[in-house]
Coordinates of C-alpha atoms in Angstrom, one line a residue:
M8 CA -0.4 0.0 -0.1
I9 CA 3.0 2.3 0.7
R10 CA 4.4 1.5 -2.4
I11 CA 1.5 2.3 -4.1
R12 CA 0.5 5.2 -2.7
S13 CA 5.1 5.8 -3.2
V14 CA 3.7 5.7 -7.1
G15 CA 1.7 7.8 -7.2
W16 CA 2.9 11.1 -5.6
L17 CA 5.9 9.9 -7.6
T18 CA 3.5 10.5 -10.8
R19 CA 1.7 13.7 -9.6
M20 CA 5.3 14.6 -9.0
G21 CA 5.8 14.2 -13.0
V22 CA 2.8 15.6 -13.9
A23 CA 3.6 18.8 -11.9
L24 CA 7.2 19.2 -13.6
A25 CA 5.9 18.5 -17.2
M26 CA 3.4 21.0 -16.2
L27 CA 6.6 23.0 -15.5
N28 CA 8.1 22.9 -18.1
E29 CA 5.4 23.7 -20.7
A30 CA 4.4 26.4 -18.2
V31 CA 8.0 28.1 -18.9
E32 CA 8.4 27.4 -22.8
E33 CA 4.8 28.6 -23.5
K34 CA 5.2 32.7 -24.4
V35 CA 2.9 34.0 -26.8
L36 CA 1.8 37.0 -26.2
P37 CA -1.4 38.1 -25.9
S38 CA -2.1 40.2 -29.8
V39 CA -1.9 43.9 -29.1
R40 CA -4.7 44.9 -28.2
S41 CA -4.7 42.6 -24.9
Q42 CA -1.5 43.4 -24.0
V43 CA -2.4 46.8 -23.6
F44 CA -5.4 46.6 -22.0
I45 CA -3.0 44.8 -19.2
L46 CA -1.1 47.2 -19.2
L47 CA -3.0 49.8 -18.3
I48 CA -4.8 48.1 -15.3
L49 CA -2.1 47.2 -14.1
M50 CA -0.9 51.0 -14.5
L51 CA -3.5 52.2 -13.1
L52 CA -3.7 49.9 -10.0
V53 CA -0.5 51.1 -9.2
A54 CA -1.0 54.2 -9.6
G55 CA -4.1 54.1 -7.1
L56 CA -2.1 53.2 -4.7
R57 CA 0.5 55.7 -5.1
A58 CA -1.6 58.7 -5.1
W59 CA -3.6 56.6 -2.3
Q60 CA -0.3 57.2 -0.6
I61 CA 0.6 61.0 -1.3
T62 CA -2.6 62.0 0.0
H63 CA -1.9 60.1 2.9
T64 CA 2.1 61.0 4.2
E65 CA 2.2 62.4 7.3
V66 CA 5.9 63.8 6.3
A67 CA 8.4 63.8 3.8
A68 CA 10.5 60.9 4.6
R69 CA 13.9 62.1 6.3
D70 CA 16.2 61.2 3.3
S71 CA 14.1 63.3 0.8
I72 CA 14.7 66.0 2.5
G73 CA 19.1 66.4 1.1
F74 CA 17.4 65.0 -1.9
I75 CA 15.2 68.8 -2.1
R76 CA 18.2 70.9 -0.5
Y77 CA 20.4 69.2 -3.7
A78 CA 16.6 70.3 -6.1
W79 CA 16.5 74.0 -4.0
L80 CA 20.4 74.7 -4.2
L81 CA 20.6 74.1 -8.4
E82 CA 17.9 76.0 -9.1
N83 CA 19.7 78.9 -6.1
S84 CA 22.9 78.3 -6.8
K85 CA 24.9 80.2 -10.0
D86 CA 27.6 77.7 -9.8
W87 CA 25.9 74.0 -10.5
K88 CA 29.3 72.4 -10.9
S89 CA 30.4 72.6 -7.3
V90 CA 26.5 72.0 -5.8
I91 CA 27.1 68.4 -8.4
K92 CA 31.0 67.7 -7.2
D93 CA 29.9 68.8 -3.5
A94 CA 26.5 67.1 -2.9
Q95 CA 26.9 63.1 -1.4
Q96 CA 23.8 62.3 -3.8
H97 CA 23.9 61.5 -7.1
P98 CA 21.7 64.6 -9.5
G99 CA 19.4 62.1 -11.0
F100 CA 16.2 62.8 -8.6
P101 CA 16.8 66.3 -7.2
L102 CA 17.0 67.1 -10.6
A103 CA 14.0 65.3 -11.8
I104 CA 12.0 67.1 -9.1
H105 CA 13.7 70.8 -8.8
L106 CA 11.7 70.1 -13.0
V107 CA 8.1 69.1 -11.6
S108 CA 8.4 72.2 -8.2
K109 CA 8.0 74.5 -10.9
P110 CA 4.6 73.6 -12.0
V111 CA 3.8 72.6 -8.1
R112 CA 4.6 75.9 -6.8
F113 CA 3.4 77.7 -9.6
F114 CA -0.5 75.6 -8.1
V115 CA 0.8 74.9 -4.0
G116 CA 1.9 78.2 -4.2
S117 CA 4.7 80.1 -1.2
D118 CA 4.3 76.5 1.1
L119 CA 7.8 75.3 0.0
P120 CA 8.1 72.9 2.2
F121 CA 4.6 71.2 1.4
A122 CA 5.1 71.9 -2.6
Y123 CA 8.5 70.4 -2.4
Q124 CA 7.4 67.7 -0.2
L125 CA 4.8 67.2 -3.0
S126 CA 7.0 67.8 -6.4
S127 CA 9.6 64.5 -4.5
Q128 CA 6.4 62.2 -4.4
L129 CA 5.5 62.9 -7.7
V130 CA 8.5 61.6 -9.5
S131 CA 8.7 59.2 -7.4
S132 CA 5.3 58.1 -7.5
F133 CA 5.8 58.7 -11.6
F134 CA 8.5 56.5 -12.7
S135 CA 6.8 53.3 -10.5
V136 CA 4.3 53.8 -12.3
L137 CA 6.4 53.0 -15.9
L138 CA 8.0 50.8 -14.3
V139 CA 5.1 48.3 -14.3
L140 CA 6.4 48.8 -18.8
P141 CA 9.6 47.3 -18.6
L142 CA 9.1 45.2 -15.6
F143 CA 6.1 43.3 -16.9
Y144 CA 8.4 42.5 -20.0
L145 CA 10.9 42.0 -18.1
A146 CA 9.3 38.6 -16.5
F147 CA 7.8 37.9 -19.3
E148 CA 11.2 37.6 -21.3
I149 CA 12.9 35.2 -18.5
F150 CA 8.6 33.1 -17.6
S151 CA 5.7 34.0 -19.1
I152 CA 2.9 36.1 -19.5
K153 CA 1.5 34.9 -15.9
V154 CA 4.4 35.5 -13.8
A155 CA 4.6 38.4 -15.6
I156 CA 1.9 40.3 -14.2
W157 CA 1.5 38.7 -10.6
S158 CA 5.8 39.8 -10.8
V159 CA 3.9 43.7 -11.1
L160 CA 1.5 42.8 -8.5
L161 CA 4.5 41.9 -6.7
F162 CA 6.6 44.6 -6.2
E163 CA 4.7 47.6 -6.8
F164 CA 1.9 46.5 -3.5
L165 CA 4.2 45.3 -1.7
P166 CA 4.4 46.8 1.3
A167 CA 7.9 47.5 2.5
I168 CA 8.8 48.1 -1.6
S169 CA 5.1 50.2 -1.7
K170 CA 6.6 52.2 1.4
V171 CA 9.3 53.4 -0.2
L172 CA 7.8 53.5 -4.2
G173 CA 4.8 56.1 -3.2
D174 CA 7.5 58.3 -0.9
G175 CA 10.0 61.4 -2.1
L176 CA 12.7 59.0 -2.1
S177 CA 14.7 58.4 -5.4
E178 CA 13.8 54.1 -5.5
G179 CA 11.5 54.4 -8.1
M180 CA 13.0 56.9 -11.1
F181 CA 16.1 54.3 -10.1
L182 CA 14.7 51.0 -10.4
F183 CA 12.9 52.6 -14.3
F184 CA 15.4 53.0 -15.7
A185 CA 17.6 50.0 -14.0
A186 CA 14.5 47.4 -15.1
S187 CA 14.8 49.0 -18.6
A188 CA 18.3 48.3 -18.7
L189 CA 17.6 44.7 -17.5
F190 CA 15.0 44.4 -20.4
C191 CA 17.4 46.3 -22.9
I192 CA 20.2 44.0 -23.1
F193 CA 17.4 40.3 -22.6
I194 CA 16.2 41.7 -25.9
A195 CA 19.8 42.9 -27.1
F196 CA 21.3 39.3 -26.6
K197 CA 17.7 37.8 -28.8
T198 CA 18.2 40.1 -32.1
G199 CA 22.2 41.5 -31.4
R200 CA 21.2 44.9 -32.7
V201 CA 23.8 47.3 -31.6
T202 CA 21.2 50.1 -31.1
T203 CA 19.6 48.3 -28.5
W204 CA 22.8 47.7 -26.8
F205 CA 23.4 51.1 -26.9
F206 CA 20.3 51.6 -25.0
A207 CA 21.0 48.8 -22.8
G208 CA 24.1 51.0 -21.8
L209 CA 22.5 54.4 -22.0
F210 CA 19.7 52.9 -19.4
S211 CA 22.6 52.2 -16.7
A212 CA 23.9 55.3 -17.4
C213 CA 20.3 57.3 -16.4
A214 CA 19.9 54.4 -13.9
Y215 CA 24.5 55.8 -12.2
L216 CA 23.2 59.4 -12.6
V217 CA 20.1 58.3 -10.1
R218 CA 22.4 56.0 -7.5
P219 CA 25.8 54.7 -8.3
E220 CA 24.4 50.7 -8.8
G221 CA 23.6 51.8 -11.7
M222 CA 27.0 50.3 -12.8
I223 CA 26.6 47.2 -11.9
I224 CA 24.4 46.0 -14.4
V225 CA 26.7 47.7 -17.3
F226 CA 29.6 45.8 -16.0
A227 CA 27.9 42.2 -14.8
C228 CA 26.3 42.5 -18.6
F229 CA 30.4 43.8 -20.1
V230 CA 32.0 40.3 -18.2
V231 CA 29.1 38.1 -20.0
M232 CA 29.1 38.8 -23.3
L233 CA 33.3 39.7 -22.6
V234 CA 33.0 35.9 -21.8
N235 CA 31.4 35.0 -24.3
I236 CA 33.9 36.1 -27.4
V237 CA 36.4 34.8 -25.3
L238 CA 35.3 32.0 -24.5
G239 CA 32.1 30.8 -26.8
K240 CA 32.2 28.7 -29.8
F241 CA 30.9 30.9 -32.1
N242 CA 29.3 29.2 -35.5
D243 CA 32.0 32.1 -37.5
S244 CA 33.9 35.4 -37.3
K245 CA 30.4 37.2 -37.8
S246 CA 28.9 36.1 -34.9
K247 CA 32.3 37.4 -32.2
I248 CA 31.9 41.6 -35.0
K249 CA 28.8 41.5 -33.8
M250 CA 29.0 40.4 -30.6
V251 CA 32.1 42.7 -30.3
A252 CA 29.8 46.2 -31.9
G253 CA 27.3 45.1 -29.0
L254 CA 29.9 45.3 -27.0
A255 CA 31.3 48.7 -28.1
G256 CA 27.4 49.7 -28.1
L257 CA 27.0 49.0 -24.1
I258 CA 30.5 51.2 -24.0
L259 CA 29.2 53.7 -25.9
G260 CA 25.8 53.7 -24.4
F261 CA 26.8 54.1 -20.6
I262 CA 29.9 56.8 -21.1
V263 CA 27.7 59.5 -23.3
L264 CA 25.5 60.0 -20.0
A265 CA 28.1 58.9 -16.9
L266 CA 32.2 60.2 -18.5
P267 CA 30.4 63.8 -17.8
F268 CA 29.4 63.0 -14.5
M269 CA 32.0 61.1 -13.9
L270 CA 34.6 63.8 -15.1
T271 CA 32.5 66.8 -13.1
I272 CA 33.3 65.0 -9.2
G273 CA 36.6 63.1 -10.1
K274 CA 35.7 60.2 -8.8
L275 CA 33.2 57.2 -9.0
T276 CA 30.7 58.4 -6.5
T277 CA 29.6 60.9 -4.1
K278 CA 27.7 59.2 -2.1
P279 CA 29.4 58.2 1.4
T280 CA 28.7 54.9 2.3
G281 CA 29.7 54.0 -1.7
Q282 CA 33.4 55.9 -1.3
K283 CA 33.4 53.8 1.9
I284 CA 32.9 50.9 0.6
L285 CA 34.9 50.9 -2.2
E286 CA 37.8 52.4 -0.4
K287 CA 38.5 51.0 3.5
I288 CA 38.8 47.5 4.4
A289 CA 38.6 47.5 8.4
V290 CA 35.8 47.0 9.7
L291 CA 34.4 50.4 11.2
Q292 CA 33.8 51.2 14.5
V293 CA 29.8 52.1 14.5
E294 CA 29.8 55.4 16.4
A295 CA 26.3 57.4 17.5
D296 CA 25.5 59.9 15.4
R297 CA 25.5 63.5 16.6
R298 CA 24.8 65.3 13.9
L299 CA 22.1 67.2 13.9
A300 CA 19.6 68.9 10.9
L301 CA 21.7 72.7 10.6
L302 CA 25.0 73.4 12.4
N303 CA 26.2 77.1 12.1
G304 CA 22.8 78.3 11.3
P305 CA 22.0 79.0 7.7
G306 CA 26.0 79.1 6.4
V307 CA 25.7 75.6 6.0
V308 CA 24.4 73.7 3.2
M309 CA 25.2 70.6 2.1
K310 CA 24.4 67.9 4.6
V311 CA 25.3 64.2 5.0
F312 CA 22.2 62.4 4.7
D313 CA 23.2 59.1 3.1
Q314 CA 25.3 58.1 5.9
A315 CA 22.4 57.3 9.1
P316 CA 19.3 56.1 7.6
L317 CA 16.8 56.5 10.1
F318 CA 14.8 53.2 9.3
A319 CA 18.1 50.5 9.0
S320 CA 19.3 47.8 11.6
W321 CA 21.9 49.3 13.3
W322 CA 24.8 46.8 14.7
E323 CA 24.4 47.4 18.5
G324 CA 27.5 44.9 19.2
E325 CA 30.3 47.6 20.4
D326 CA 31.9 45.7 22.4
K327 CA 31.8 41.9 21.0
G328 CA 34.6 40.2 18.5
P329 CA 35.3 41.3 14.7
A330 CA 32.8 37.0 15.0
A331 CA 29.5 38.5 15.5
R332 CA 30.2 41.7 13.0
F333 CA 30.5 39.2 9.9
M334 CA 27.3 37.0 11.2
W335 CA 25.5 39.7 12.5
S336 CA 25.9 41.4 9.1
F337 CA 25.1 37.8 7.3
M338 CA 21.9 37.5 9.4
V339 CA 20.8 41.4 8.7
L340 CA 20.7 40.9 4.8
G341 CA 19.0 37.9 5.0
D342 CA 16.2 40.1 7.2
S343 CA 15.9 43.6 4.5
Y344 CA 15.3 40.4 1.3
L345 CA 12.4 38.1 4.2
K346 CA 10.9 41.8 5.1
G347 CA 11.1 43.5 1.9
L348 CA 9.0 39.6 0.5
N349 CA 6.9 40.4 2.8
Y350 CA 8.3 36.7 4.6
L351 CA 6.2 34.1 2.7
G352 CA 7.2 35.0 -0.7
C353 CA 10.8 34.2 -0.5
A354 CA 9.5 30.9 0.3
F355 CA 7.4 31.6 -2.8
A356 CA 11.3 32.5 -4.7
L357 CA 13.5 29.9 -3.2
V358 CA 10.7 27.5 -5.5
G359 CA 11.3 29.8 -7.9
L360 CA 14.4 29.6 -7.9
L361 CA 14.9 25.3 -7.3
L362 CA 12.2 24.7 -10.0
M363 CA 13.2 26.5 -12.8
P364 CA 14.2 24.7 -16.1
K365 CA 18.3 24.2 -15.8
G366 CA 18.1 25.8 -19.8
V367 CA 17.5 29.1 -18.8
W368 CA 19.4 29.4 -16.1
W369 CA 22.7 29.1 -18.9
K370 CA 20.4 31.9 -21.4
P371 CA 23.5 34.9 -21.1
S372 CA 20.7 37.8 -19.8
V373 CA 20.2 35.7 -17.2
I374 CA 23.1 35.3 -16.2
V375 CA 24.0 39.2 -16.7
I376 CA 20.8 39.1 -13.5
V377 CA 22.8 36.8 -11.9
V378 CA 26.1 38.4 -11.7
S379 CA 24.5 41.7 -10.8
F380 CA 22.3 39.5 -8.4
A381 CA 26.0 38.2 -6.4
I382 CA 27.3 42.0 -7.2
L383 CA 25.5 43.4 -5.6
N384 CA 24.6 41.3 -2.2
V385 CA 28.4 41.5 -2.0
A386 CA 28.5 45.5 -2.1
F387 CA 25.4 45.3 0.8
Y388 CA 27.6 42.6 2.9
R389 CA 30.7 45.4 2.5
V390 CA 27.8 48.0 3.4
A391 CA 27.3 46.2 7.1
L392 CA 30.1 45.1 7.7
V393 CA 32.0 48.1 6.9
M394 CA 29.3 50.9 8.2
G395 CA 27.4 49.0 10.8
Y396 CA 24.0 49.2 9.1
L397 CA 22.0 48.4 6.3
S398 CA 18.9 50.2 5.2
E399 CA 16.0 48.1 3.2
R400 CA 15.9 51.5 0.1
H401 CA 20.1 49.1 -0.2
V402 CA 18.0 46.3 -1.2
M403 CA 15.2 47.7 -3.6
L404 CA 17.2 46.7 -6.6
A405 CA 18.2 43.1 -5.3
L406 CA 14.6 42.3 -4.6
M407 CA 13.1 44.0 -7.9
M408 CA 14.6 40.7 -9.6
M409 CA 13.7 38.4 -7.1
V410 CA 10.6 38.8 -7.3
I411 CA 10.2 38.0 -10.4
W412 CA 11.8 34.6 -9.1
A413 CA 8.8 34.3 -6.2
A414 CA 6.0 35.1 -8.7
Y415 CA 7.3 32.3 -10.5
G416 CA 7.3 29.9 -7.9
G417 CA 4.0 31.5 -6.4
V418 CA 1.9 30.5 -10.1
V419 CA 4.0 26.5 -10.1
L420 CA 3.3 25.5 -6.4
G421 CA -0.4 26.7 -7.0
D422 CA 0.1 24.8 -10.3
M423 CA 1.2 21.2 -8.0
V424 CA -1.0 22.0 -4.9
V425 CA -4.2 21.5 -7.9
V426 CA -2.3 18.3 -9.6
F427 CA -2.2 16.4 -5.9
F428 CA -5.5 16.6 -5.6
R429 CA -8.2 13.6 -6.6
E430 CA -10.9 13.8 -9.2
S431 CA -13.2 15.9 -7.3
W432 CA -15.1 19.1 -6.3
I433 CA -11.9 20.4 -5.0
K434 CA -10.0 19.9 -7.1
V435 CA -11.8 20.9 -9.5
G436 CA -12.7 24.1 -8.3
L437 CA -9.6 24.6 -6.7
G438 CA -8.1 24.0 -10.3
R439 CA -10.5 26.8 -11.1
L440 CA -9.4 29.6 -8.3
N441 CA -5.9 28.9 -9.5
Q442 CA -6.7 29.9 -12.1
F443 CA -6.0 33.2 -10.4
S444 CA -2.8 32.1 -8.3
L445 CA -5.3 31.4 -5.1
L446 CA -1.3 31.4 -3.0
L447 CA 0.0 34.6 -4.5
I448 CA -3.2 36.5 -3.8
L449 CA -3.0 34.8 0.1
L450 CA 0.1 37.1 -0.3
L451 CA -1.0 40.2 -1.6
V452 CA -4.1 41.2 0.1
P453 CA -2.7 41.0 3.3
S454 CA 0.1 43.2 1.4
V455 CA -2.2 46.1 0.3
Y456 CA -3.8 46.7 3.1
K457 CA -0.1 47.3 4.9
S458 CA 0.4 49.8 1.7
M459 CA -2.1 51.8 2.6
E460 CA -1.1 53.0 6.0
T461 CA -0.5 56.5 6.3
L462 CA 3.6 56.9 5.3
H463 CA 5.3 58.4 9.1
Y464 CA 2.0 58.5 10.3
N465 CA 4.4 58.7 13.5
R466 CA 5.9 61.6 13.2
E467 CA 3.1 64.2 13.1
G468 CA 4.6 65.8 16.6
F469 CA 7.2 67.2 13.9
K470 CA 5.9 68.8 11.1
Q471 CA 4.0 70.5 13.3
V472 CA 6.4 71.8 15.4
G473 CA 7.7 72.6 12.5
K474 CA 5.3 75.3 11.9
W475 CA 5.1 76.0 14.6
L476 CA 8.7 77.3 14.2
A477 CA 7.8 78.9 11.4
I478 CA 5.6 81.3 12.8
N479 CA 7.0 81.4 16.3
C480 CA 10.6 81.9 16.1
N481 CA 12.4 84.4 12.7
E482 CA 14.4 83.4 10.1
G483 CA 17.3 83.6 11.4
D484 CA 17.7 81.0 14.8
L485 CA 19.0 78.7 14.6
V486 CA 17.3 75.4 14.9
E487 CA 19.0 72.6 16.4
D488 CA 17.2 69.3 14.8
A489 CA 18.6 65.7 14.6
F490 CA 15.4 64.4 13.0
C491 CA 15.0 66.6 10.0
W492 CA 11.7 67.5 9.5
S493 CA 11.1 70.5 12.3
H494 CA 13.3 71.8 11.2
Y495 CA 12.3 71.2 7.4
Y496 CA 8.8 72.6 7.9
A497 CA 9.6 75.6 9.3
G498 CA 11.0 76.2 6.3
K499 CA 14.5 77.0 6.9
V500 CA 16.0 74.0 4.1
F501 CA 15.3 77.2 2.1
L502 CA 16.9 79.7 3.9
E503 CA 20.2 78.0 4.2
G504 CA 22.7 79.9 2.6
K505 CA 21.8 83.4 3.2
S506 CA 22.8 85.8 5.0
G507 CA 20.7 89.2 6.3
L508 CA 18.2 86.8 8.6
V509 CA 16.4 88.5 11.0
V510 CA 17.6 87.1 14.2
S511 CA 15.9 87.5 17.9
D512 CA 17.4 90.0 20.3
P513 CA 18.7 88.5 23.4
R514 CA 19.7 86.0 20.8
V515 CA 18.5 82.1 21.5
K516 CA 18.4 79.0 19.7
Y517 CA 15.5 76.1 19.5
V518 CA 16.4 72.4 19.6
I519 CA 13.6 69.5 19.4
V520 CA 13.6 66.6 21.0
E521 CA 11.3 63.5 21.3
R522 CA 10.7 61.5 24.1
S523 CA 9.6 58.6 23.1
S524 CA 9.6 54.6 23.6
N525 CA 12.3 54.3 21.3
P526 CA 14.6 57.5 22.2
H527 CA 16.7 56.9 18.8
L528 CA 19.7 57.1 20.6
R529 CA 21.9 57.0 18.0
L530 CA 19.4 60.5 16.8
Q531 CA 18.9 62.7 20.0
T532 CA 21.6 65.4 20.3
Q533 CA 21.1 66.9 23.7
D534 CA 19.0 65.7 27.1
E535 CA 16.5 67.4 28.7
E536 CA 18.4 67.8 31.4
S537 CA 21.5 69.1 29.2
L538 CA 19.1 71.6 28.0
K539 CA 17.9 72.5 31.4
A540 CA 21.4 73.6 32.4
Q541 CA 21.4 76.0 29.7
K542 CA 18.1 77.3 31.1
G543 CA 16.2 75.9 28.3
K544 CA 13.2 75.9 28.8
V545 CA 10.0 74.7 26.7
V546 CA 7.8 77.1 24.9
Y547 CA 6.3 74.3 23.0
D548 CA 5.0 70.0 22.7
W549 CA 2.7 68.5 20.3
P550 CA 1.6 65.2 21.4
C551 CA 0.5 62.7 19.1
T552 CA -2.3 61.1 19.7
R553 CA -2.4 58.7 16.3
K554 CA -2.8 54.6 17.6
G555 CA 0.8 52.7 17.9
A556 CA 2.5 56.5 18.2
N557 CA 3.5 57.1 21.8
S558 CA 5.8 59.8 21.7
T559 CA 5.5 63.8 22.1
V560 CA 7.7 66.6 20.6
L561 CA 8.6 69.5 22.2
V562 CA 11.3 72.9 20.9
Y563 CA 13.3 74.3 23.8
E564 CA 14.7 77.9 23.5
V565 CA 17.8 77.6 25.3
P566 CA 20.0 81.5 25.2
E567 CA 22.4 81.0 23.1
R568 CA 26.0 82.2 24.3

């Protein structure tokens, strides 16, 4: 009896694997009208969620304030080369904010903090909607139309990813260009056209101008193409010449946009994290972050926002040995993937990787993704090891690659589950439900609910304090705000670098303090006892009354010595 059951189980497994191979080989695109309909529906769904997130955002993302400052300087500085060279972000996203802010300010009026917050979110959301196109066709090139649809839905709606794409951050723009570059690489390997290779390099350069990781795509493609040229078995010299021409087109497309930026800054990247990862070999000791949003009044122009993300996993074991730091770096990297794919998505991705037909792995275009993914993970590990932190934003490009396999794994696993049932009404019912990939629906539905939470809902107090400061303090008064939000909503970002501003007499400064169950020791600059010792007094406070946000933000007025 046991043997008969084992044979039956193996038979079902064989049927499931046969269905798997058939599904992978089936790459027939629907009609153009059907494609337009599918893509339009997907883009409308994504646009709807982004519109909801924009209208349900309490404060700008902390990192977006750095991008906004950059955009403001691009508009108001006469020496834009110095701005780009001294900035600690790549210029693509700030430039887009600068351009979008012009019409936005026309409609919004004089509320600069809100206008620039809205501009940054509009740019990010716009590119996240456009991302539907290259991601859909990229997933289709690897698998099938069904996997392509689910790849888009999962990536755009999983909460850890969706909240970043709907925020005023550079990832939406970066991922659109990165996905476009990867899709062009797939098409270029199929057609061999030099123009397609050129656009692959061009899109990689566009991604690089937003974030330095964009360079990884063109580097991985360069390595794969070079190996094919040197070790590949070509039928004739014409094929080899075609590949060499494609490589030249790829490089040309990249340097057309990337080289002027490199020459301007005199190095590969302006981001402090990237520079330290490239330069440092030893593990750095992580110290508490004591930077202020504004250290020296209006004279300060650009500050480092990249080095200390507020929402990240930090190394807290300074008293432990190097082995613990190495292990922590691996664990925090794995944790980023688990959270990014909402846990269950990682299980689907693992299934997709294990059941993927071997023939797909050896396609040069897929190898480019594998090499890019490997390089990215080495870089992520170095960030965690050297810098002592890892933000979920770091792994977004790798998550975009993994989500394709998660969608594939969910589709295949659902099909296999149906096969294992005997003929009955249960199997018929599950089969019909599985036409829509039941397992992936179970992952998506709670994800959508989580993605619709108000962004940064627990930071309301900082915004209210900032608005109070905008009315009650003079333009030249110093605001010390390690969290950056109150300083931003007080309009201080847009006064930096200006002289002759009115100050209080006698001189005072305003220090922002948060009373919270999470003390944020890396950010809190001064404790209340220290401020009281300096004869500081509380002049305003805002208790956050929202559910799950147990905090109070206070403004201390402190005499300046």
